[in-house]
Amino acid sequence: MSVAMREVAEMYLAPGEFRFATCPTRLRTILGSCVAITLWHPERRIGGMCHFMLPSRMRCSKALNGMYADEAIELFLRQAKAHHTEPEDYQLKLFGGGEMFPELQRHVPYGDVARMNVNAALEIAALYRLDLIAQDMGSTGHRSIIFDLCSGDVWVRHQPIRTRH
């Protein structure tokens, strides 16, 4: 049966969630300052997406949490191993990191979360030597993301914030 004739499972990721799935599945999320990492294995048509909120946390022996970039990538690596695949065989795409309150940026004492998330995603790609084939990060506003595991396609709808002059 062709993929077009199969029913496609739709899964929504809330902030901090991680999913690994197979075709026919579409993963969706909405991002502001958070970042989505998508990894797709083109031959096996498997992959995953996370919606991370922060680069990292101080971790004792707590379970891995997709809320943090460094832990989300560990979840991906575990899934790659569980599916008898190598991380470098996956295609990486990165999305999000939009500044949600640009007019307040210079008044925020704890830093630019969106920029920290974008930097964390790029550092992870370099550290693990992942094949980064597409990215849409930064700017302002939010993005709606749909990741199709049958084709590896990711559709992005970016709604920038209009600043007042």
mmCIF file of the C-alpha atoms, coordinates in Angstrom:
data_MODEL
# 
_entry.id   MODEL 
# 
loop_
_atom_site.group_PDB 
_atom_site.id 
_atom_site.type_symbol 
_atom_site.label_atom_id 
_atom_site.label_alt_id 
_atom_site.label_comp_id 
_atom_site.label_asym_id 
_atom_site.label_entity_id 
_atom_site.label_seq_id 
_atom_site.pdbx_PDB_ins_code 
_atom_site.Cartn_x 
_atom_site.Cartn_y 
_atom_site.Cartn_z 
_atom_site.occupancy 
_atom_site.B_iso_or_equiv 
_atom_site.pdbx_formal_charge 
_atom_site.auth_seq_id 
_atom_site.auth_comp_id 
_atom_site.auth_asym_id 
_atom_site.auth_atom_id 
_atom_site.pdbx_PDB_model_num 
ATOM 1   C CA . MET A 1 1   ? 0.000  0.000  0.000  1.00 0.00 ? 1   MET A CA 1 
ATOM 2   C CA . SER A 1 2   ? 1.389  3.426  -0.897 1.00 0.00 ? 2   SER A CA 1 
ATOM 3   C CA . VAL A 1 3   ? 2.106  6.025  1.756  1.00 0.00 ? 3   VAL A CA 1 
ATOM 4   C CA . ALA A 1 4   ? -0.571 8.282  0.251  1.00 0.00 ? 4   ALA A CA 1 
ATOM 5   C CA . MET A 1 5   ? -3.204 5.611  0.911  1.00 0.00 ? 5   MET A CA 1 
ATOM 6   C CA . ARG A 1 6   ? -2.133 4.941  4.522  1.00 0.00 ? 6   ARG A CA 1 
ATOM 7   C CA . GLU A 1 7   ? -3.524 6.945  7.346  1.00 0.00 ? 7   GLU A CA 1 
ATOM 8   C CA . VAL A 1 8   ? -0.910 9.330  8.686  1.00 0.00 ? 8   VAL A CA 1 
ATOM 9   C CA . ALA A 1 9   ? -0.544 9.608  12.451 1.00 0.00 ? 9   ALA A CA 1 
ATOM 10  C CA . GLU A 1 10  ? -0.386 13.220 13.634 1.00 0.00 ? 10  GLU A CA 1 
ATOM 11  C CA . MET A 1 11  ? 1.446  13.941 16.900 1.00 0.00 ? 11  MET A CA 1 
ATOM 12  C CA . TYR A 1 12  ? 1.700  17.333 18.585 1.00 0.00 ? 12  TYR A CA 1 
ATOM 13  C CA . LEU A 1 13  ? 4.760  18.154 20.691 1.00 0.00 ? 13  LEU A CA 1 
ATOM 14  C CA . ALA A 1 14  ? 4.286  20.506 23.608 1.00 0.00 ? 14  ALA A CA 1 
ATOM 15  C CA . PRO A 1 15  ? 7.273  22.435 24.969 1.00 0.00 ? 15  PRO A CA 1 
ATOM 16  C CA . GLY A 1 16  ? 9.820  20.022 26.428 1.00 0.00 ? 16  GLY A CA 1 
ATOM 17  C CA . GLU A 1 17  ? 8.553  16.963 24.560 1.00 0.00 ? 17  GLU A CA 1 
ATOM 18  C CA . PHE A 1 18  ? 10.507 14.503 22.431 1.00 0.00 ? 18  PHE A CA 1 
ATOM 19  C CA . ARG A 1 19  ? 9.156  11.940 19.961 1.00 0.00 ? 19  ARG A CA 1 
ATOM 20  C CA . PHE A 1 20  ? 10.815 9.318  17.796 1.00 0.00 ? 20  PHE A CA 1 
ATOM 21  C CA . ALA A 1 21  ? 8.591  7.687  15.193 1.00 0.00 ? 21  ALA A CA 1 
ATOM 22  C CA . THR A 1 22  ? 8.376  5.969  11.819 1.00 0.00 ? 22  THR A CA 1 
ATOM 23  C CA . CYS A 1 23  ? 6.543  6.641  8.584  1.00 0.00 ? 23  CYS A CA 1 
ATOM 24  C CA . PRO A 1 24  ? 3.603  7.375  8.274  1.00 0.00 ? 24  PRO A CA 1 
ATOM 25  C CA . THR A 1 25  ? 3.804  10.011 11.013 1.00 0.00 ? 25  THR A CA 1 
ATOM 26  C CA . ARG A 1 26  ? 3.755  13.801 11.098 1.00 0.00 ? 26  ARG A CA 1 
ATOM 27  C CA . LEU A 1 27  ? 5.121  15.621 14.106 1.00 0.00 ? 27  LEU A CA 1 
ATOM 28  C CA . ARG A 1 28  ? 3.919  19.158 14.798 1.00 0.00 ? 28  ARG A CA 1 
ATOM 29  C CA . THR A 1 29  ? 4.827  21.922 17.193 1.00 0.00 ? 29  THR A CA 1 
ATOM 30  C CA . ILE A 1 30  ? 4.701  25.686 17.674 1.00 0.00 ? 30  ILE A CA 1 
ATOM 31  C CA . LEU A 1 31  ? 7.899  27.495 18.663 1.00 0.00 ? 31  LEU A CA 1 
ATOM 32  C CA . GLY A 1 32  ? 8.715  30.905 20.059 1.00 0.00 ? 32  GLY A CA 1 
ATOM 33  C CA . SER A 1 33  ? 12.116 31.212 21.737 1.00 0.00 ? 33  SER A CA 1 
ATOM 34  C CA . CYS A 1 34  ? 12.283 27.399 21.932 1.00 0.00 ? 34  CYS A CA 1 
ATOM 35  C CA . VAL A 1 35  ? 14.047 25.348 19.249 1.00 0.00 ? 35  VAL A CA 1 
ATOM 36  C CA . ALA A 1 36  ? 12.953 22.190 17.455 1.00 0.00 ? 36  ALA A CA 1 
ATOM 37  C CA . ILE A 1 37  ? 15.570 19.657 16.422 1.00 0.00 ? 37  ILE A CA 1 
ATOM 38  C CA . THR A 1 38  ? 14.493 17.225 13.712 1.00 0.00 ? 38  THR A CA 1 
ATOM 39  C CA . LEU A 1 39  ? 16.555 14.184 12.771 1.00 0.00 ? 39  LEU A CA 1 
ATOM 40  C CA . TRP A 1 40  ? 15.554 11.950 9.859  1.00 0.00 ? 40  TRP A CA 1 
ATOM 41  C CA . HIS A 1 41  ? 17.088 8.763  8.491  1.00 0.00 ? 41  HIS A CA 1 
ATOM 42  C CA . PRO A 1 42  ? 16.407 8.876  4.723  1.00 0.00 ? 42  PRO A CA 1 
ATOM 43  C CA . GLU A 1 43  ? 16.819 5.153  4.058  1.00 0.00 ? 43  GLU A CA 1 
ATOM 44  C CA . ARG A 1 44  ? 14.848 3.891  7.058  1.00 0.00 ? 44  ARG A CA 1 
ATOM 45  C CA . ARG A 1 45  ? 12.299 6.767  7.104  1.00 0.00 ? 45  ARG A CA 1 
ATOM 46  C CA . ILE A 1 46  ? 12.531 7.065  10.852 1.00 0.00 ? 46  ILE A CA 1 
ATOM 47  C CA . GLY A 1 47  ? 13.400 10.013 13.012 1.00 0.00 ? 47  GLY A CA 1 
ATOM 48  C CA . GLY A 1 48  ? 12.381 12.332 15.720 1.00 0.00 ? 48  GLY A CA 1 
ATOM 49  C CA . MET A 1 49  ? 11.738 15.822 16.872 1.00 0.00 ? 49  MET A CA 1 
ATOM 50  C CA . CYS A 1 50  ? 12.186 17.618 20.147 1.00 0.00 ? 50  CYS A CA 1 
ATOM 51  C CA . HIS A 1 51  ? 10.921 20.975 21.329 1.00 0.00 ? 51  HIS A CA 1 
ATOM 52  C CA . PHE A 1 52  ? 13.575 22.162 23.750 1.00 0.00 ? 52  PHE A CA 1 
ATOM 53  C CA . MET A 1 53  ? 13.149 25.200 25.970 1.00 0.00 ? 53  MET A CA 1 
ATOM 54  C CA . LEU A 1 54  ? 16.635 25.773 27.415 1.00 0.00 ? 54  LEU A CA 1 
ATOM 55  C CA . PRO A 1 55  ? 20.207 24.760 26.532 1.00 0.00 ? 55  PRO A CA 1 
ATOM 56  C CA . SER A 1 56  ? 20.879 22.725 29.698 1.00 0.00 ? 56  SER A CA 1 
ATOM 57  C CA . ARG A 1 57  ? 20.331 22.322 33.421 1.00 0.00 ? 57  ARG A CA 1 
ATOM 58  C CA . MET A 1 58  ? 22.312 21.253 36.414 1.00 0.00 ? 58  MET A CA 1 
ATOM 59  C CA . ARG A 1 59  ? 21.685 17.516 36.464 1.00 0.00 ? 59  ARG A CA 1 
ATOM 60  C CA . CYS A 1 60  ? 22.086 15.076 39.290 1.00 0.00 ? 60  CYS A CA 1 
ATOM 61  C CA . SER A 1 61  ? 20.924 11.570 38.420 1.00 0.00 ? 61  SER A CA 1 
ATOM 62  C CA . LYS A 1 62  ? 17.546 12.687 37.070 1.00 0.00 ? 62  LYS A CA 1 
ATOM 63  C CA . ALA A 1 63  ? 15.983 11.098 34.008 1.00 0.00 ? 63  ALA A CA 1 
ATOM 64  C CA . LEU A 1 64  ? 16.688 12.749 30.655 1.00 0.00 ? 64  LEU A CA 1 
ATOM 65  C CA . ASN A 1 65  ? 14.274 15.535 29.781 1.00 0.00 ? 65  ASN A CA 1 
ATOM 66  C CA . GLY A 1 66  ? 13.542 16.855 26.268 1.00 0.00 ? 66  GLY A CA 1 
ATOM 67  C CA . MET A 1 67  ? 13.106 20.297 27.778 1.00 0.00 ? 67  MET A CA 1 
ATOM 68  C CA . TYR A 1 68  ? 16.896 20.793 27.567 1.00 0.00 ? 68  TYR A CA 1 
ATOM 69  C CA . ALA A 1 69  ? 18.971 20.736 24.356 1.00 0.00 ? 69  ALA A CA 1 
ATOM 70  C CA . ASP A 1 70  ? 21.819 18.643 25.723 1.00 0.00 ? 70  ASP A CA 1 
ATOM 71  C CA . GLU A 1 71  ? 19.438 16.015 27.122 1.00 0.00 ? 71  GLU A CA 1 
ATOM 72  C CA . ALA A 1 72  ? 17.209 15.991 24.029 1.00 0.00 ? 72  ALA A CA 1 
ATOM 73  C CA . ILE A 1 73  ? 20.173 15.075 21.839 1.00 0.00 ? 73  ILE A CA 1 
ATOM 74  C CA . GLU A 1 74  ? 21.003 12.242 24.241 1.00 0.00 ? 74  GLU A CA 1 
ATOM 75  C CA . LEU A 1 75  ? 17.437 10.954 23.787 1.00 0.00 ? 75  LEU A CA 1 
ATOM 76  C CA . PHE A 1 76  ? 17.974 11.040 20.001 1.00 0.00 ? 76  PHE A CA 1 
ATOM 77  C CA . LEU A 1 77  ? 21.269 9.169  20.309 1.00 0.00 ? 77  LEU A CA 1 
ATOM 78  C CA . ARG A 1 78  ? 19.633 6.461  22.399 1.00 0.00 ? 78  ARG A CA 1 
ATOM 79  C CA . GLN A 1 79  ? 16.852 6.055  19.821 1.00 0.00 ? 79  GLN A CA 1 
ATOM 80  C CA . ALA A 1 80  ? 19.363 5.863  16.967 1.00 0.00 ? 80  ALA A CA 1 
ATOM 81  C CA . LYS A 1 81  ? 21.192 3.089  18.814 1.00 0.00 ? 81  LYS A CA 1 
ATOM 82  C CA . ALA A 1 82  ? 17.917 1.291  19.670 1.00 0.00 ? 82  ALA A CA 1 
ATOM 83  C CA . HIS A 1 83  ? 17.026 1.313  15.945 1.00 0.00 ? 83  HIS A CA 1 
ATOM 84  C CA . HIS A 1 84  ? 20.501 0.026  14.961 1.00 0.00 ? 84  HIS A CA 1 
ATOM 85  C CA . THR A 1 85  ? 21.423 3.235  13.149 1.00 0.00 ? 85  THR A CA 1 
ATOM 86  C CA . GLU A 1 86  ? 24.270 5.725  13.421 1.00 0.00 ? 86  GLU A CA 1 
ATOM 87  C CA . PRO A 1 87  ? 23.605 9.396  14.322 1.00 0.00 ? 87  PRO A CA 1 
ATOM 88  C CA . GLU A 1 88  ? 25.700 10.628 11.384 1.00 0.00 ? 88  GLU A CA 1 
ATOM 89  C CA . ASP A 1 89  ? 23.301 8.854  8.967  1.00 0.00 ? 89  ASP A CA 1 
ATOM 90  C CA . TYR A 1 90  ? 20.474 11.212 9.978  1.00 0.00 ? 90  TYR A CA 1 
ATOM 91  C CA . GLN A 1 91  ? 19.673 14.560 8.394  1.00 0.00 ? 91  GLN A CA 1 
ATOM 92  C CA . LEU A 1 92  ? 19.426 17.410 10.890 1.00 0.00 ? 92  LEU A CA 1 
ATOM 93  C CA . LYS A 1 93  ? 17.152 20.437 10.588 1.00 0.00 ? 93  LYS A CA 1 
ATOM 94  C CA . LEU A 1 94  ? 16.820 23.211 13.189 1.00 0.00 ? 94  LEU A CA 1 
ATOM 95  C CA . PHE A 1 95  ? 13.971 25.672 13.720 1.00 0.00 ? 95  PHE A CA 1 
ATOM 96  C CA . GLY A 1 96  ? 12.847 28.348 16.160 1.00 0.00 ? 96  GLY A CA 1 
ATOM 97  C CA . GLY A 1 97  ? 14.722 30.609 18.521 1.00 0.00 ? 97  GLY A CA 1 
ATOM 98  C CA . GLY A 1 98  ? 12.526 33.603 17.731 1.00 0.00 ? 98  GLY A CA 1 
ATOM 99  C CA . GLU A 1 99  ? 12.732 36.577 20.074 1.00 0.00 ? 99  GLU A CA 1 
ATOM 100 C CA . MET A 1 100 ? 9.211  36.940 21.457 1.00 0.00 ? 100 MET A CA 1 
ATOM 101 C CA . PHE A 1 101 ? 9.616  40.315 23.189 1.00 0.00 ? 101 PHE A CA 1 
ATOM 102 C CA . PRO A 1 102 ? 12.198 42.274 21.180 1.00 0.00 ? 102 PRO A CA 1 
ATOM 103 C CA . GLU A 1 103 ? 11.228 45.594 22.741 1.00 0.00 ? 103 GLU A CA 1 
ATOM 104 C CA . LEU A 1 104 ? 12.160 44.247 26.202 1.00 0.00 ? 104 LEU A CA 1 
ATOM 105 C CA . GLN A 1 105 ? 15.426 42.635 25.150 1.00 0.00 ? 105 GLN A CA 1 
ATOM 106 C CA . ARG A 1 106 ? 17.758 45.212 26.667 1.00 0.00 ? 106 ARG A CA 1 
ATOM 107 C CA . HIS A 1 107 ? 15.855 45.078 29.986 1.00 0.00 ? 107 HIS A CA 1 
ATOM 108 C CA . VAL A 1 108 ? 16.012 41.311 30.539 1.00 0.00 ? 108 VAL A CA 1 
ATOM 109 C CA . PRO A 1 109 ? 18.557 40.562 33.285 1.00 0.00 ? 109 PRO A CA 1 
ATOM 110 C CA . TYR A 1 110 ? 18.982 36.809 32.623 1.00 0.00 ? 110 TYR A CA 1 
ATOM 111 C CA . GLY A 1 111 ? 19.986 36.990 28.974 1.00 0.00 ? 111 GLY A CA 1 
ATOM 112 C CA . ASP A 1 112 ? 18.509 36.285 25.607 1.00 0.00 ? 112 ASP A CA 1 
ATOM 113 C CA . VAL A 1 113 ? 16.923 32.807 25.851 1.00 0.00 ? 113 VAL A CA 1 
ATOM 114 C CA . ALA A 1 114 ? 16.196 32.630 22.131 1.00 0.00 ? 114 ALA A CA 1 
ATOM 115 C CA . ARG A 1 115 ? 19.829 33.360 21.215 1.00 0.00 ? 115 ARG A CA 1 
ATOM 116 C CA . MET A 1 116 ? 21.103 30.907 23.840 1.00 0.00 ? 116 MET A CA 1 
ATOM 117 C CA . ASN A 1 117 ? 18.830 28.203 22.370 1.00 0.00 ? 117 ASN A CA 1 
ATOM 118 C CA . VAL A 1 118 ? 19.990 28.889 18.800 1.00 0.00 ? 118 VAL A CA 1 
ATOM 119 C CA . ASN A 1 119 ? 23.637 28.742 19.900 1.00 0.00 ? 119 ASN A CA 1 
ATOM 120 C CA . ALA A 1 120 ? 23.022 25.484 21.812 1.00 0.00 ? 120 ALA A CA 1 
ATOM 121 C CA . ALA A 1 121 ? 21.414 23.854 18.750 1.00 0.00 ? 121 ALA A CA 1 
ATOM 122 C CA . LEU A 1 122 ? 24.319 24.855 16.487 1.00 0.00 ? 122 LEU A CA 1 
ATOM 123 C CA . GLU A 1 123 ? 26.885 23.696 19.059 1.00 0.00 ? 123 GLU A CA 1 
ATOM 124 C CA . ILE A 1 124 ? 25.162 20.304 19.318 1.00 0.00 ? 124 ILE A CA 1 
ATOM 125 C CA . ALA A 1 125 ? 25.219 19.916 15.525 1.00 0.00 ? 125 ALA A CA 1 
ATOM 126 C CA . ALA A 1 126 ? 28.959 20.618 15.473 1.00 0.00 ? 126 ALA A CA 1 
ATOM 127 C CA . LEU A 1 127 ? 29.788 18.547 18.562 1.00 0.00 ? 127 LEU A CA 1 
ATOM 128 C CA . TYR A 1 128 ? 28.051 15.413 17.269 1.00 0.00 ? 128 TYR A CA 1 
ATOM 129 C CA . ARG A 1 129 ? 29.051 16.050 13.620 1.00 0.00 ? 129 ARG A CA 1 
ATOM 130 C CA . LEU A 1 130 ? 25.436 15.873 12.511 1.00 0.00 ? 130 LEU A CA 1 
ATOM 131 C CA . ASP A 1 131 ? 24.483 16.563 8.895  1.00 0.00 ? 131 ASP A CA 1 
ATOM 132 C CA . LEU A 1 132 ? 22.803 19.991 9.211  1.00 0.00 ? 132 LEU A CA 1 
ATOM 133 C CA . ILE A 1 133 ? 20.936 20.389 5.930  1.00 0.00 ? 133 ILE A CA 1 
ATOM 134 C CA . ALA A 1 134 ? 18.453 23.161 6.817  1.00 0.00 ? 134 ALA A CA 1 
ATOM 135 C CA . GLN A 1 135 ? 17.745 25.742 9.452  1.00 0.00 ? 135 GLN A CA 1 
ATOM 136 C CA . ASP A 1 136 ? 15.319 28.579 10.080 1.00 0.00 ? 136 ASP A CA 1 
ATOM 137 C CA . MET A 1 137 ? 16.244 30.164 13.398 1.00 0.00 ? 137 MET A CA 1 
ATOM 138 C CA . GLY A 1 138 ? 16.381 33.566 14.998 1.00 0.00 ? 138 GLY A CA 1 
ATOM 139 C CA . SER A 1 139 ? 14.519 36.745 14.075 1.00 0.00 ? 139 SER A CA 1 
ATOM 140 C CA . THR A 1 140 ? 11.355 37.477 16.045 1.00 0.00 ? 140 THR A CA 1 
ATOM 141 C CA . GLY A 1 141 ? 7.986  35.838 16.524 1.00 0.00 ? 141 GLY A CA 1 
ATOM 142 C CA . HIS A 1 142 ? 6.805  32.272 16.402 1.00 0.00 ? 142 HIS A CA 1 
ATOM 143 C CA . ARG A 1 143 ? 6.945  29.365 13.983 1.00 0.00 ? 143 ARG A CA 1 
ATOM 144 C CA . SER A 1 144 ? 4.585  26.484 13.261 1.00 0.00 ? 144 SER A CA 1 
ATOM 145 C CA . ILE A 1 145 ? 6.439  23.313 12.278 1.00 0.00 ? 145 ILE A CA 1 
ATOM 146 C CA . ILE A 1 146 ? 5.220  20.120 10.588 1.00 0.00 ? 146 ILE A CA 1 
ATOM 147 C CA . PHE A 1 147 ? 7.755  17.289 10.128 1.00 0.00 ? 147 PHE A CA 1 
ATOM 148 C CA . ASP A 1 148 ? 6.741  14.447 7.779  1.00 0.00 ? 148 ASP A CA 1 
ATOM 149 C CA . LEU A 1 149 ? 8.644  11.250 8.539  1.00 0.00 ? 149 LEU A CA 1 
ATOM 150 C CA . CYS A 1 150 ? 7.713  9.664  5.195  1.00 0.00 ? 150 CYS A CA 1 
ATOM 151 C CA . SER A 1 151 ? 9.569  12.274 3.157  1.00 0.00 ? 151 SER A CA 1 
ATOM 152 C CA . GLY A 1 152 ? 11.765 14.080 5.680  1.00 0.00 ? 152 GLY A CA 1 
ATOM 153 C CA . ASP A 1 153 ? 10.116 17.342 4.646  1.00 0.00 ? 153 ASP A CA 1 
ATOM 154 C CA . VAL A 1 154 ? 9.593  20.044 7.243  1.00 0.00 ? 154 VAL A CA 1 
ATOM 155 C CA . TRP A 1 155 ? 7.102  22.811 6.621  1.00 0.00 ? 155 TRP A CA 1 
ATOM 156 C CA . VAL A 1 156 ? 7.665  26.056 8.474  1.00 0.00 ? 156 VAL A CA 1 
ATOM 157 C CA . ARG A 1 157 ? 5.291  28.972 8.869  1.00 0.00 ? 157 ARG A CA 1 
ATOM 158 C CA . HIS A 1 158 ? 7.054  31.948 10.452 1.00 0.00 ? 158 HIS A CA 1 
ATOM 159 C CA . GLN A 1 159 ? 5.050  34.813 11.922 1.00 0.00 ? 159 GLN A CA 1 
ATOM 160 C CA . PRO A 1 160 ? 7.496  37.622 12.780 1.00 0.00 ? 160 PRO A CA 1 
ATOM 161 C CA . ILE A 1 161 ? 6.584  40.279 15.322 1.00 0.00 ? 161 ILE A CA 1 
ATOM 162 C CA . ARG A 1 162 ? 5.912  43.656 13.796 1.00 0.00 ? 162 ARG A CA 1 
ATOM 163 C CA . THR A 1 163 ? 7.783  46.279 15.737 1.00 0.00 ? 163 THR A CA 1 
ATOM 164 C CA . ARG A 1 164 ? 6.336  49.715 16.335 1.00 0.00 ? 164 ARG A CA 1 
ATOM 165 C CA . HIS A 1 165 ? 8.295  52.675 15.079 1.00 0.00 ? 165 HIS A CA 1 
# 
